[in-house]
mmCIF file of C-alpha atoms in Angstrom:
data_model
loop_
_atom_site.group_PDB
_atom_site.id
_atom_site.type_symbol
_atom_site.label_atom_id
_atom_site.label_comp_id
_atom_site.label_asym_id
_atom_site.label_seq_id
_atom_site.Cartn_x
_atom_site.Cartn_y
_atom_site.Cartn_z
ATOM 1 C CA MET C 249 52.101 -66.617 -30.113
ATOM 2 C CA ARG C 250 53.817 -64.447 -27.496
ATOM 3 C CA PHE C 251 50.431 -63.018 -26.569
ATOM 4 C CA VAL C 252 49.027 -66.498 -25.909
ATOM 5 C CA LYS C 253 52.124 -67.511 -23.967
ATOM 6 C CA MET C 254 51.644 -64.490 -21.713
ATOM 7 C CA PHE C 255 48.330 -65.946 -20.512
ATOM 8 C CA LEU C 256 49.731 -69.458 -20.160
ATOM 9 C CA LYS C 257 52.614 -68.096 -18.088
ATOM 10 C CA ASN C 258 49.990 -66.688 -15.720
ATOM 11 C CA ASN C 259 48.140 -70.043 -15.525
ATOM 12 C CA CYS C 260 45.213 -68.910 -17.667
ATOM 13 C CA LYS C 261 43.369 -71.368 -19.853
ATOM 14 C CA VAL C 262 43.394 -70.258 -23.507
ATOM 15 C CA THR C 263 41.074 -71.516 -26.222
ATOM 16 C CA LEU C 264 42.239 -70.190 -29.576
ATOM 17 C CA PHE C 265 40.029 -70.100 -32.671
ATOM 18 C CA THR C 266 41.932 -69.269 -35.830
ATOM 19 C CA THR C 267 41.196 -69.050 -39.537
ATOM 20 C CA GLY C 268 44.885 -68.636 -40.278
ATOM 21 C CA LYS C 269 47.677 -71.092 -40.816
ATOM 22 C CA ASP C 270 51.063 -70.530 -39.226
ATOM 23 C CA SER C 271 53.452 -73.456 -39.313
ATOM 24 C CA GLY C 272 55.794 -71.597 -36.964
ATOM 25 C CA GLY C 273 53.141 -70.299 -34.595
ATOM 26 C CA GLU C 274 50.115 -71.840 -32.932
ATOM 27 C CA ASN C 275 50.794 -75.275 -34.439
ATOM 28 C CA THR C 276 54.070 -75.520 -32.524
ATOM 29 C CA LEU C 277 52.582 -74.726 -29.116
ATOM 30 C CA SER C 278 51.771 -77.538 -26.745
ATOM 31 C CA HIS C 279 50.490 -76.750 -23.256
ATOM 32 C CA PRO C 280 47.905 -78.397 -20.965
ATOM 33 C CA LEU C 281 46.023 -75.080 -20.684
ATOM 34 C CA PHE C 282 45.985 -74.437 -24.424
ATOM 35 C CA GLU C 283 43.388 -75.566 -26.949
ATOM 36 C CA LEU C 284 43.574 -74.819 -30.660
ATOM 37 C CA HIS C 285 40.622 -74.950 -33.032
ATOM 38 C CA ALA C 286 41.471 -74.287 -36.678
ATOM 39 C CA LEU C 287 38.527 -72.972 -38.651
ATOM 40 C CA GLY C 288 40.138 -73.199 -42.088
ATOM 41 C CA ALA C 289 42.718 -71.019 -43.797
ATOM 42 C CA SER C 290 41.664 -67.441 -44.404
ATOM 43 C CA GLN C 291 41.700 -65.690 -47.762
ATOM 44 C CA GLY C 292 44.623 -63.624 -46.698
ATOM 45 C CA ALA C 293 46.789 -66.409 -45.283
ATOM 46 C CA VAL C 294 50.390 -65.297 -45.400
ATOM 47 C CA LYS C 295 52.837 -67.382 -47.361
ATOM 48 C CA LYS C 296 56.329 -67.725 -46.009
ATOM 49 C CA GLN C 297 58.935 -66.036 -48.184
ATOM 50 C CA ASN C 298 62.658 -66.283 -48.421
ATOM 51 C CA ALA C 299 65.362 -64.729 -50.509
ATOM 52 C CA THR C 300 65.293 -67.489 -53.103
ATOM 53 C CA ASN C 301 61.564 -67.183 -53.766
ATOM 54 C CA THR C 302 61.193 -65.641 -57.232
ATOM 55 C CA ASN C 303 57.571 -66.604 -57.871
ATOM 56 C CA ASN C 304 56.407 -63.122 -56.850
ATOM 57 C CA SER C 305 59.171 -61.120 -58.569
ATOM 58 C CA LEU C 306 58.492 -57.447 -59.149
ATOM 59 C CA LEU C 307 60.371 -54.914 -61.244
ATOM 60 C CA THR C 308 60.997 -51.510 -59.698
ATOM 61 C CA ASP C 309 62.940 -48.796 -61.508
ATOM 62 C CA TYR C 310 64.718 -47.247 -58.548
ATOM 63 C CA ASN C 311 66.372 -44.710 -60.831
ATOM 64 C CA LYS C 312 62.946 -43.102 -61.315
ATOM 65 C CA ILE C 313 62.177 -42.969 -57.578
ATOM 66 C CA GLN C 314 63.550 -40.276 -55.303
ATOM 67 C CA SER C 315 64.293 -40.759 -51.623
ATOM 68 C CA GLU C 316 61.796 -38.033 -50.713
ATOM 69 C CA ASP C 317 59.020 -39.973 -52.471
ATOM 70 C CA ILE C 318 56.674 -41.639 -49.981
ATOM 71 C CA ILE C 319 55.302 -44.971 -51.177
ATOM 72 C CA MET C 320 52.847 -46.102 -48.521
ATOM 73 C CA PRO C 321 51.887 -49.808 -48.532
ATOM 74 C CA PHE C 322 48.493 -51.015 -49.723
ATOM 75 C CA THR C 323 47.502 -47.553 -50.973
ATOM 76 C CA ALA C 324 46.551 -48.227 -54.604
ATOM 77 C CA LYS C 325 43.639 -45.944 -55.417
ATOM 78 C CA GLY C 326 40.751 -46.311 -57.850
ATOM 79 C CA TYR C 327 37.300 -47.835 -58.195
ATOM 80 C CA MET C 328 38.643 -51.369 -58.651
ATOM 81 C CA THR C 329 40.595 -51.146 -55.397
ATOM 82 C CA ILE C 330 37.483 -49.949 -53.579
ATOM 83 C CA PHE C 331 35.486 -52.790 -55.110
ATOM 84 C CA ARG C 332 38.084 -55.411 -54.100
ATOM 85 C CA ARG C 333 38.394 -54.095 -50.554
ATOM 86 C CA TRP C 334 34.627 -53.997 -50.050
ATOM 87 C CA ALA C 335 34.232 -57.455 -51.594
ATOM 88 C CA GLU C 336 36.789 -58.756 -49.101
ATOM 89 C CA PHE C 337 35.027 -56.970 -46.239
ATOM 90 C CA THR C 338 31.639 -58.349 -47.303
ATOM 91 C CA TYR C 339 33.143 -61.824 -47.465
ATOM 92 C CA THR C 340 34.574 -61.358 -43.955
ATOM 93 C CA LEU C 341 31.175 -60.305 -42.596
ATOM 94 C CA ALA C 342 29.398 -63.222 -44.296
ATOM 95 C CA LYS C 343 32.010 -65.621 -43.007
ATOM 96 C CA SER C 344 31.606 -64.194 -39.491
ATOM 97 C CA VAL C 345 27.835 -64.785 -39.564
ATOM 98 C CA LYS C 346 28.351 -68.363 -40.719
ATOM 99 C CA LEU C 347 31.079 -69.054 -38.176
ATOM 100 C CA LYS C 348 29.135 -67.567 -35.288
ATOM 101 C CA GLY C 349 26.385 -70.163 -35.557
ATOM 102 C CA LYS C 350 28.885 -73.019 -35.815
ATOM 103 C CA LEU C 351 30.985 -71.791 -32.902
ATOM 104 C CA ILE C 352 28.034 -71.276 -30.574
ATOM 105 C CA LYS C 353 26.642 -74.689 -31.442
ATOM 106 C CA SER C 354 29.954 -76.490 -30.902
ATOM 107 C CA PHE C 355 31.606 -74.424 -28.163
ATOM 108 C CA ASP C 356 28.786 -72.999 -26.062
ATOM 109 C CA SER C 357 30.386 -74.212 -22.837
ATOM 110 C CA VAL C 358 33.703 -72.573 -23.727
ATOM 111 C CA PHE C 359 32.030 -69.186 -24.120
ATOM 112 C CA GLN C 360 29.909 -69.695 -21.012
ATOM 113 C CA GLN C 361 33.002 -70.346 -18.890
ATOM 114 C CA ALA C 362 35.210 -67.645 -20.420
ATOM 115 C CA ASP C 363 36.276 -64.672 -18.304
ATOM 116 C CA CYS C 364 36.726 -62.568 -21.422
ATOM 117 C CA ILE C 365 36.725 -62.831 -25.199
ATOM 118 C CA ILE C 366 39.559 -61.318 -27.218
ATOM 119 C CA GLY C 367 39.532 -60.366 -30.893
ATOM 120 C CA TYR C 368 43.068 -60.446 -32.303
ATOM 121 C CA GLU C 369 43.512 -58.056 -35.253
ATOM 122 C CA ALA C 370 40.740 -56.898 -37.561
ATOM 123 C CA GLY C 371 39.868 -60.092 -39.451
ATOM 124 C CA LEU C 372 37.421 -61.594 -36.958
ATOM 125 C CA SER C 373 37.168 -58.875 -34.315
ATOM 126 C CA ILE C 374 33.565 -58.178 -35.321
ATOM 127 C CA LEU C 375 32.721 -61.848 -34.780
ATOM 128 C CA ALA C 376 34.547 -61.852 -31.441
ATOM 129 C CA LYS C 377 32.610 -58.828 -30.231
ATOM 130 C CA ASN C 378 29.279 -60.310 -31.354
ATOM 131 C CA ILE C 379 29.972 -63.457 -29.350
ATOM 132 C CA ALA C 380 31.152 -61.437 -26.333
ATOM 133 C CA THR C 381 27.964 -59.351 -26.471
ATOM 134 C CA GLN C 382 25.716 -62.404 -26.738
ATOM 135 C CA TYR C 383 27.366 -64.075 -23.751
ATOM 136 C CA LYS C 384 27.699 -60.797 -21.808
ATOM 137 C CA LYS C 385 31.462 -61.177 -21.494
ATOM 138 C CA PRO C 386 34.091 -58.416 -21.390
ATOM 139 C CA PHE C 387 35.487 -57.813 -24.880
ATOM 140 C CA ILE C 388 39.140 -57.013 -25.567
ATOM 141 C CA ASN C 389 40.610 -56.233 -28.973
ATOM 142 C CA LYS C 390 44.314 -56.495 -29.749
ATOM 143 C CA PHE C 391 46.172 -54.856 -32.647
ATOM 144 C CA GLN C 392 49.813 -54.732 -33.745
ATOM 145 C CA GLY C 393 49.425 -51.188 -35.062
ATOM 146 C CA THR C 394 47.313 -50.282 -38.097
ATOM 147 C CA ILE C 395 47.753 -49.611 -41.805
ATOM 148 C CA LEU C 396 45.152 -46.857 -41.371
ATOM 149 C CA ALA C 397 48.108 -44.549 -40.737
ATOM 150 C CA ALA C 398 48.444 -44.426 -44.533
ATOM 151 C CA THR C 399 45.222 -42.358 -44.724
ATOM 152 C CA ASN C 400 46.632 -39.417 -42.737
ATOM 153 C CA ARG C 401 43.561 -39.463 -40.459
ATOM 154 C CA ASN C 402 41.127 -39.214 -43.365
ATOM 155 C CA SER C 403 38.148 -41.279 -42.218
ATOM 156 C CA LEU C 404 36.499 -41.244 -45.665
ATOM 157 C CA ILE C 405 39.565 -42.794 -47.286
ATOM 158 C CA ALA C 406 39.748 -45.263 -44.394
ATOM 159 C CA LYS C 407 36.149 -46.354 -44.962
ATOM 160 C CA LEU C 408 36.489 -46.563 -48.750
ATOM 161 C CA TYR C 409 39.846 -48.312 -49.022
ATOM 162 C CA TYR C 410 40.241 -50.086 -45.676
ATOM 163 C CA PRO C 411 36.727 -51.069 -44.514
ATOM 164 C CA LYS C 412 37.839 -54.285 -42.810
ATOM 165 C CA LEU C 413 40.555 -52.473 -40.883
ATOM 166 C CA TYR C 414 38.381 -49.446 -40.086
ATOM 167 C CA TRP C 415 35.374 -51.338 -38.724
ATOM 168 C CA GLY C 416 37.632 -54.089 -37.383
ATOM 169 C CA ILE C 417 38.823 -51.637 -34.742
ATOM 170 C CA ASN C 418 35.573 -51.844 -32.828
ATOM 171 C CA GLN C 419 34.540 -50.451 -29.464
ATOM 172 C CA SER C 420 35.810 -52.626 -26.644
ATOM 173 C CA ASP C 421 36.130 -52.793 -22.878
ATOM 174 C CA LEU C 422 39.910 -52.695 -23.374
ATOM 175 C CA CYS C 423 41.885 -51.999 -26.541
ATOM 176 C CA LEU C 424 45.447 -53.318 -26.599
ATOM 177 C CA MET C 425 47.015 -51.230 -29.369
ATOM 178 C CA VAL C 426 50.734 -51.671 -29.974
ATOM 179 C CA ASN C 427 52.540 -48.384 -30.514
ATOM 180 C CA ASP C 428 54.548 -49.083 -33.644
ATOM 181 C CA GLY C 429 54.320 -45.493 -34.857
ATOM 182 C CA THR C 430 51.252 -46.078 -37.055
ATOM 183 C CA ASP C 431 48.865 -43.732 -35.217
ATOM 184 C CA GLY C 432 46.990 -46.592 -33.567
ATOM 185 C CA GLU C 433 45.862 -44.630 -30.523
ATOM 186 C CA TYR C 434 44.149 -42.022 -32.697
ATOM 187 C CA TRP C 435 42.257 -44.662 -34.674
ATOM 188 C CA ALA C 436 41.272 -46.594 -31.540
ATOM 189 C CA GLN C 437 39.838 -43.396 -30.039
ATOM 190 C CA HIS C 438 38.196 -42.484 -33.339
ATOM 191 C CA ARG C 439 36.425 -45.847 -33.376
ATOM 192 C CA GLY C 440 35.058 -45.373 -29.867
ATOM 193 C CA CYS C 441 37.628 -47.045 -27.634
ATOM 194 C CA SER C 442 38.310 -45.171 -24.402
ATOM 195 C CA ASN C 443 40.252 -47.723 -22.340
ATOM 196 C CA ILE C 444 43.412 -48.070 -24.440
ATOM 197 C CA ARG C 445 46.806 -49.499 -23.617
ATOM 198 C CA PHE C 446 49.210 -47.882 -26.095
ATOM 199 C CA ARG C 447 52.753 -49.138 -25.705
ATOM 200 C CA PRO C 448 55.437 -50.457 -28.094
ATOM 201 C CA HIS C 449 56.562 -54.045 -28.246
ATOM 202 C CA GLY C 450 59.105 -54.834 -25.616
ATOM 203 C CA VAL C 451 62.476 -56.229 -26.634
ATOM 204 C CA SER C 452 62.428 -60.014 -26.413
ATOM 205 C CA SER C 453 65.837 -60.107 -24.751
ATOM 206 C CA SER C 454 65.323 -63.619 -23.383
ATOM 207 C CA ASP C 455 65.297 -64.939 -26.968
ATOM 208 C CA TYR C 456 68.701 -63.451 -27.703
ATOM 209 C CA PRO C 457 72.269 -64.269 -26.624
ATOM 210 C CA SER C 458 73.233 -62.509 -23.416
ATOM 211 C CA SER C 459 76.458 -61.337 -25.052
ATOM 212 C CA VAL C 460 77.773 -61.158 -28.612
ATOM 213 C CA GLU C 461 81.213 -60.802 -30.117
ATOM 214 C CA ARG C 462 81.914 -58.885 -33.246
ATOM 215 C CA ALA C 463 83.738 -60.781 -35.981
ATOM 216 C CA GLU C 464 87.027 -59.370 -37.220
ATOM 217 C CA ASN C 465 86.131 -56.760 -39.798
ATOM 218 C CA ASN C 466 88.124 -53.837 -41.140
ATOM 219 C CA LYS C 467 84.968 -52.208 -42.442
ATOM 220 C CA PHE C 468 82.530 -49.854 -40.746
ATOM 221 C CA VAL C 469 79.363 -51.974 -40.705
ATOM 222 C CA ILE C 470 75.932 -50.422 -41.364
ATOM 223 C CA PHE C 471 73.006 -52.769 -40.709
ATOM 224 C CA ASN C 472 69.534 -52.440 -42.229
ATOM 225 C CA ASN C 473 66.873 -54.950 -41.158
ATOM 226 C CA ALA C 474 64.412 -54.516 -44.037
ATOM 227 C CA SER C 475 62.949 -58.041 -44.374
ATOM 228 C CA CYS C 476 60.451 -58.540 -47.226
ATOM 229 C CA SER C 477 58.620 -55.223 -47.065
ATOM 230 C CA ALA C 478 59.074 -52.882 -50.034
ATOM 231 C CA TRP C 479 58.079 -49.921 -47.842
ATOM 232 C CA LYS C 480 61.216 -50.411 -45.724
ATOM 233 C CA ARG C 481 62.994 -48.531 -48.581
ATOM 234 C CA PRO C 482 66.666 -49.627 -48.401
ATOM 235 C CA ASP C 483 67.075 -47.807 -51.747
ATOM 236 C CA ARG C 484 67.291 -44.600 -49.708
ATOM 237 C CA ILE C 485 70.460 -45.813 -48.000
ATOM 238 C CA VAL C 486 71.961 -46.837 -51.349
ATOM 239 C CA ARG C 487 71.360 -43.356 -52.798
ATOM 240 C CA ALA C 488 72.906 -41.744 -49.734
ATOM 241 C CA MET C 489 75.961 -43.986 -49.995
ATOM 242 C CA SER C 490 76.468 -42.878 -53.596
ATOM 243 C CA TYR C 491 77.096 -39.369 -52.186
ATOM 244 C CA LEU C 492 79.787 -40.528 -49.774
ATOM 245 C CA PRO C 493 83.318 -39.349 -50.547
ATOM 246 C CA LEU C 494 85.394 -42.173 -52.041
ATOM 247 C CA GLU C 495 87.641 -42.385 -48.966
ATOM 248 C CA ILE C 496 84.563 -42.902 -46.754
ATOM 249 C CA ARG C 497 82.854 -45.266 -49.176
ATOM 250 C CA GLU C 498 85.883 -47.553 -49.126
ATOM 251 C CA LYS C 499 85.586 -47.874 -45.341
ATOM 252 C CA VAL C 500 81.918 -48.845 -45.063
ATOM 253 C CA ILE C 501 79.727 -51.791 -45.920
ATOM 254 C CA LEU C 502 75.931 -51.855 -45.804
ATOM 255 C CA LYS C 503 74.431 -55.183 -44.774
ATOM 256 C CA THR C 504 70.708 -55.505 -45.467
ATOM 257 C CA THR C 505 68.264 -58.363 -44.920
ATOM 258 C CA TYR C 506 65.948 -57.098 -47.671
ATOM 259 C CA PHE C 507 64.333 -59.918 -49.659
ATOM 260 C CA GLY C 508 61.232 -58.243 -51.062
ATOM 261 C CA PRO C 509 59.742 -59.157 -54.433
ATOM 262 C CA ASP C 510 61.856 -56.499 -56.188
ATOM 263 C CA ARG C 511 65.145 -57.592 -54.641
ATOM 264 C CA GLU C 512 66.772 -58.087 -58.052
ATOM 265 C CA SER C 513 65.805 -54.525 -58.983
ATOM 266 C CA LEU C 514 67.529 -53.262 -55.844
ATOM 267 C CA ILE C 515 70.626 -55.346 -56.597
ATOM 268 C CA ASN C 516 70.748 -53.830 -60.091
ATOM 269 C CA PHE C 517 70.307 -50.357 -58.584
ATOM 270 C CA VAL C 518 73.320 -51.015 -56.347
ATOM 271 C CA LYS C 519 75.304 -51.963 -59.455
ATOM 272 C CA ASP C 520 74.135 -48.840 -61.297
ATOM 273 C CA LYS C 521 75.425 -46.731 -58.421
ATOM 274 C CA GLY C 522 78.797 -48.506 -58.454
ATOM 275 C CA LEU C 523 78.310 -49.782 -54.901
ATOM 276 C CA THR C 524 78.569 -53.542 -55.393
ATOM 277 C CA ASP C 525 81.584 -53.765 -53.083
ATOM 278 C CA CYS C 526 79.811 -51.664 -50.436
ATOM 279 C CA VAL C 527 76.504 -53.541 -50.125
ATOM 280 C CA GLU C 528 75.894 -57.109 -48.937
ATOM 281 C CA PHE C 529 72.504 -58.821 -49.086
ATOM 282 C CA LEU C 530 72.026 -61.199 -46.147
ATOM 283 C CA ASP C 531 70.030 -64.377 -46.740
ATOM 284 C CA ASN C 532 67.858 -66.508 -44.445
ATOM 285 C CA PHE C 533 68.163 -64.318 -41.364
ATOM 286 C CA ASP C 534 65.757 -65.044 -38.515
ATOM 287 C CA HIS C 535 65.047 -62.610 -35.671
ATOM 288 C CA ILE C 536 67.963 -63.949 -33.600
ATOM 289 C CA ASP C 537 70.435 -63.575 -36.470
ATOM 290 C CA SER C 538 69.142 -60.049 -37.044
ATOM 291 C CA ASN C 539 69.559 -59.166 -33.378
ATOM 292 C CA VAL C 540 73.172 -60.358 -33.356
ATOM 293 C CA ALA C 541 73.895 -58.428 -36.565
ATOM 294 C CA LEU C 542 72.329 -55.300 -35.069
ATOM 295 C CA ARG C 543 74.331 -55.522 -31.854
ATOM 296 C CA THR C 544 77.644 -56.107 -33.636
ATOM 297 C CA ALA C 545 77.109 -53.355 -36.219
ATOM 298 C CA ASP C 546 78.673 -49.908 -35.961
ATOM 299 C CA LEU C 547 75.473 -48.230 -37.101
ATOM 300 C CA VAL C 548 71.843 -49.174 -37.762
ATOM 301 C CA ILE C 549 69.859 -47.310 -40.413
ATOM 302 C CA MET C 550 66.088 -47.688 -40.844
ATOM 303 C CA VAL C 551 64.284 -45.534 -43.407
ATOM 304 C CA ASN C 552 60.753 -46.937 -43.663
ATOM 305 C CA ASP C 553 57.937 -45.110 -45.408
ATOM 306 C CA MET C 554 55.431 -45.943 -42.686
ATOM 307 C CA SER C 555 56.882 -45.525 -39.193
ATOM 308 C CA ASN C 556 60.327 -46.522 -38.014
ATOM 309 C CA LEU C 557 59.337 -47.528 -34.481
ATOM 310 C CA GLY C 558 59.831 -51.222 -35.156
ATOM 311 C CA ASN C 559 61.946 -53.892 -33.522
ATOM 312 C CA PRO C 560 65.245 -52.802 -35.183
ATOM 313 C CA ILE C 561 65.127 -49.279 -33.707
ATOM 314 C CA LEU C 562 63.742 -50.469 -30.370
ATOM 315 C CA GLU C 563 66.590 -52.980 -30.152
ATOM 316 C CA SER C 564 69.114 -50.342 -31.217
ATOM 317 C CA ILE C 565 68.004 -48.168 -28.317
ATOM 318 C CA PHE C 566 67.913 -51.098 -25.888
ATOM 319 C CA TYR C 567 71.352 -52.466 -26.896
ATOM 320 C CA ASN C 568 72.975 -49.013 -27.331
ATOM 321 C CA THR C 569 73.719 -49.331 -31.037
ATOM 322 C CA PRO C 570 73.937 -45.931 -32.799
ATOM 323 C CA PHE C 571 71.157 -45.433 -35.330
ATOM 324 C CA ILE C 572 69.997 -43.082 -38.057
ATOM 325 C CA THR C 573 66.362 -42.915 -39.053
ATOM 326 C CA ILE C 574 63.783 -40.646 -40.629
ATOM 327 C CA ASN C 575 62.464 -37.728 -38.623
ATOM 328 C CA ASP C 576 58.832 -38.858 -38.910
ATOM 329 C CA GLY C 577 57.929 -38.436 -35.235
ATOM 330 C CA SER C 578 57.575 -42.151 -34.500
ATOM 331 C CA VAL C 579 60.895 -42.695 -32.706
ATOM 332 C CA THR C 580 61.673 -39.343 -31.049
ATOM 333 C CA PRO C 581 59.386 -39.961 -28.022
ATOM 334 C CA PHE C 582 61.700 -42.843 -27.123
ATOM 335 C CA ALA C 583 65.090 -41.354 -28.032
ATOM 336 C CA ASP C 584 65.336 -37.775 -29.238
ATOM 337 C CA GLN C 585 68.581 -36.213 -30.456
ATOM 338 C CA SER C 586 69.750 -35.476 -26.933
ATOM 339 C CA GLU C 587 69.150 -39.126 -26.029
ATOM 340 C CA GLY C 588 71.162 -40.666 -28.872
ATOM 341 C CA GLY C 589 68.928 -40.456 -31.933
ATOM 342 C CA VAL C 590 70.174 -39.185 -35.303
ATOM 343 C CA TYR C 591 67.308 -38.050 -37.527
ATOM 344 C CA ILE C 592 67.061 -37.005 -41.173
ATOM 345 C CA ASP C 593 64.189 -34.954 -42.582
ATOM 346 C CA ILE C 594 62.471 -36.242 -45.712
ATOM 347 C CA ASN C 595 63.056 -33.603 -48.383
ATOM 348 C CA LYS C 596 65.001 -33.064 -51.610
ATOM 349 C CA ASP C 597 68.288 -32.965 -49.653
ATOM 350 C CA PHE C 598 67.686 -36.276 -47.877
ATOM 351 C CA ASP C 599 70.438 -38.221 -49.690
ATOM 352 C CA LYS C 600 73.119 -35.587 -49.073
ATOM 353 C CA ASN C 601 72.076 -35.097 -45.451
ATOM 354 C CA MET C 602 72.108 -38.854 -44.840
ATOM 355 C CA ALA C 603 75.531 -39.108 -46.477
ATOM 356 C CA LYS C 604 76.833 -36.304 -44.259
ATOM 357 C CA SER C 605 75.549 -37.994 -41.093
ATOM 358 C CA ILE C 606 77.143 -41.303 -42.125
ATOM 359 C CA SER C 607 80.439 -39.519 -42.917
ATOM 360 C CA ASP C 608 80.396 -37.636 -39.611
ATOM 361 C CA ILE C 609 79.882 -40.881 -37.688
ATOM 362 C CA VAL C 610 82.544 -42.800 -39.641
ATOM 363 C CA THR C 611 85.127 -40.021 -39.215
ATOM 364 C CA GLY C 612 84.280 -39.435 -35.561
ATOM 365 C CA LYS C 613 82.829 -35.932 -35.946
ATOM 366 C CA ILE C 614 79.789 -37.485 -34.335
ATOM 367 C CA ASP C 615 81.201 -39.539 -31.468
ATOM 368 C CA THR C 616 79.610 -42.992 -31.345
ATOM 369 C CA ALA C 617 80.874 -43.434 -27.782
ATOM 370 C CA ASP C 618 78.739 -40.443 -26.781
ATOM 371 C CA ILE C 619 75.767 -41.904 -28.648
ATOM 372 C CA ARG C 620 76.166 -45.275 -26.955
ATOM 373 C CA ASN C 621 76.463 -43.579 -23.587
ATOM 374 C CA SER C 622 73.290 -41.566 -24.190
ATOM 375 C CA LEU C 623 71.418 -44.679 -25.272
ATOM 376 C CA SER C 624 72.673 -46.622 -22.250
ATOM 377 C CA ASN C 625 71.019 -44.019 -20.017
ATOM 378 C CA ASN C 626 67.719 -44.404 -21.849
ATOM 379 C CA ASP C 627 65.160 -46.456 -19.938
ATOM 380 C CA LYS C 628 62.140 -45.792 -22.173
ATOM 381 C CA VAL C 629 62.409 -49.065 -24.099
ATOM 382 C CA LYS C 630 61.534 -52.055 -21.929
ATOM 383 C CA THR C 631 61.912 -55.795 -22.270
ATOM 384 C CA LEU C 632 59.056 -57.909 -23.566
ATOM 385 C CA GLU C 633 58.672 -59.402 -20.095
ATOM 386 C CA VAL C 634 58.163 -55.976 -18.530
ATOM 387 C CA GLU C 635 55.701 -54.874 -21.207
ATOM 388 C CA GLN C 636 53.722 -58.105 -20.953
ATOM 389 C CA ALA C 637 53.569 -57.888 -17.165
ATOM 390 C CA ASP C 638 52.029 -54.431 -17.557
ATOM 391 C CA GLU C 639 49.700 -55.660 -20.305
ATOM 392 C CA PHE C 640 48.483 -58.577 -18.194
ATOM 393 C CA GLU C 641 47.939 -56.232 -15.254
ATOM 394 C CA ARG C 642 45.761 -53.988 -17.421
ATOM 395 C CA ILE C 643 43.703 -56.991 -18.498
ATOM 396 C CA SER C 644 43.396 -58.302 -14.932
ATOM 397 C CA THR C 645 42.349 -54.882 -13.635
ATOM 398 C CA MET C 646 39.677 -54.583 -16.310
ATOM 399 C CA LEU C 647 38.253 -58.007 -15.409
#
């Protein structure tokens, strides 16, 4: 809802049509300039998960997976996958046709008075553009990155396996594509967008404590903010830790927020590696808890399969917390090695190289004071307020 609040902050009237259901989002917002119209829960409504949810348990044999293996999300191949994806896309198109008639009949005056119409993400962007075209209004589409990065710029695979996402990025007067390292600018251009704002999320510093104090701890704390996504791959850190010399291993503790469906498999993998005393699974952490943990940690490690330019690394840069991540090209434009980044190449030596970097930081061979100083001089990562001011300016200029 931060996007909606940006408009409200600038005294813009917002009428939101949603097919989703978010108990912590639009339903909690009350503002005289805000109207919400729920159109029914969508097929893909997201269910809230927590660490105690075992209904969707999944077994993963981490002993058969190597750190250099790339397991992209939502990339199951085969005719049945194609059929399911196209069935979902066909349903989306049919639903859009049905909704368009209802919306125009019930909300004609809203569309007549609108200064612009915005399609948020791929689900109903085709519907939003159709309405914008009919009413001759400027059309803006907004995306938080794109899973299409998993196709490695193969448009045929994108069309076959991700039709809703591919055609959901439609030509617009302004495309607001978040740079989260998932190649969004390429796909926006590929789909015919020419006016593109391509910037990362800003750090929502106003949500967080202005200062934090580290609790007494005789351990070197490594923080991994993996949430519920299996592609965040905390198993890579566990393998690397198994290569640490015993005297280093006894000094460190990895704290991870991972609560994906195969969490028990990861816990068992930790046991298999003899690292039970070195790894702590954190439960029920919200974004504020995670921010405090990140800022009070000695080191942040993020090793995602699909881009590492997410909030944890952006906040690490912003709050000067040393970090290690994969050398996948997503983060280096914002903090290369000379600016405080420590990067590991994905190859057969990944675990040993990660272990060496951790050891060098723990023992002081890599000076964390130098890293923090380099990061403190980095002004490439902005606050959410700064990014939204720029985003609103781009929208205003277009109108």
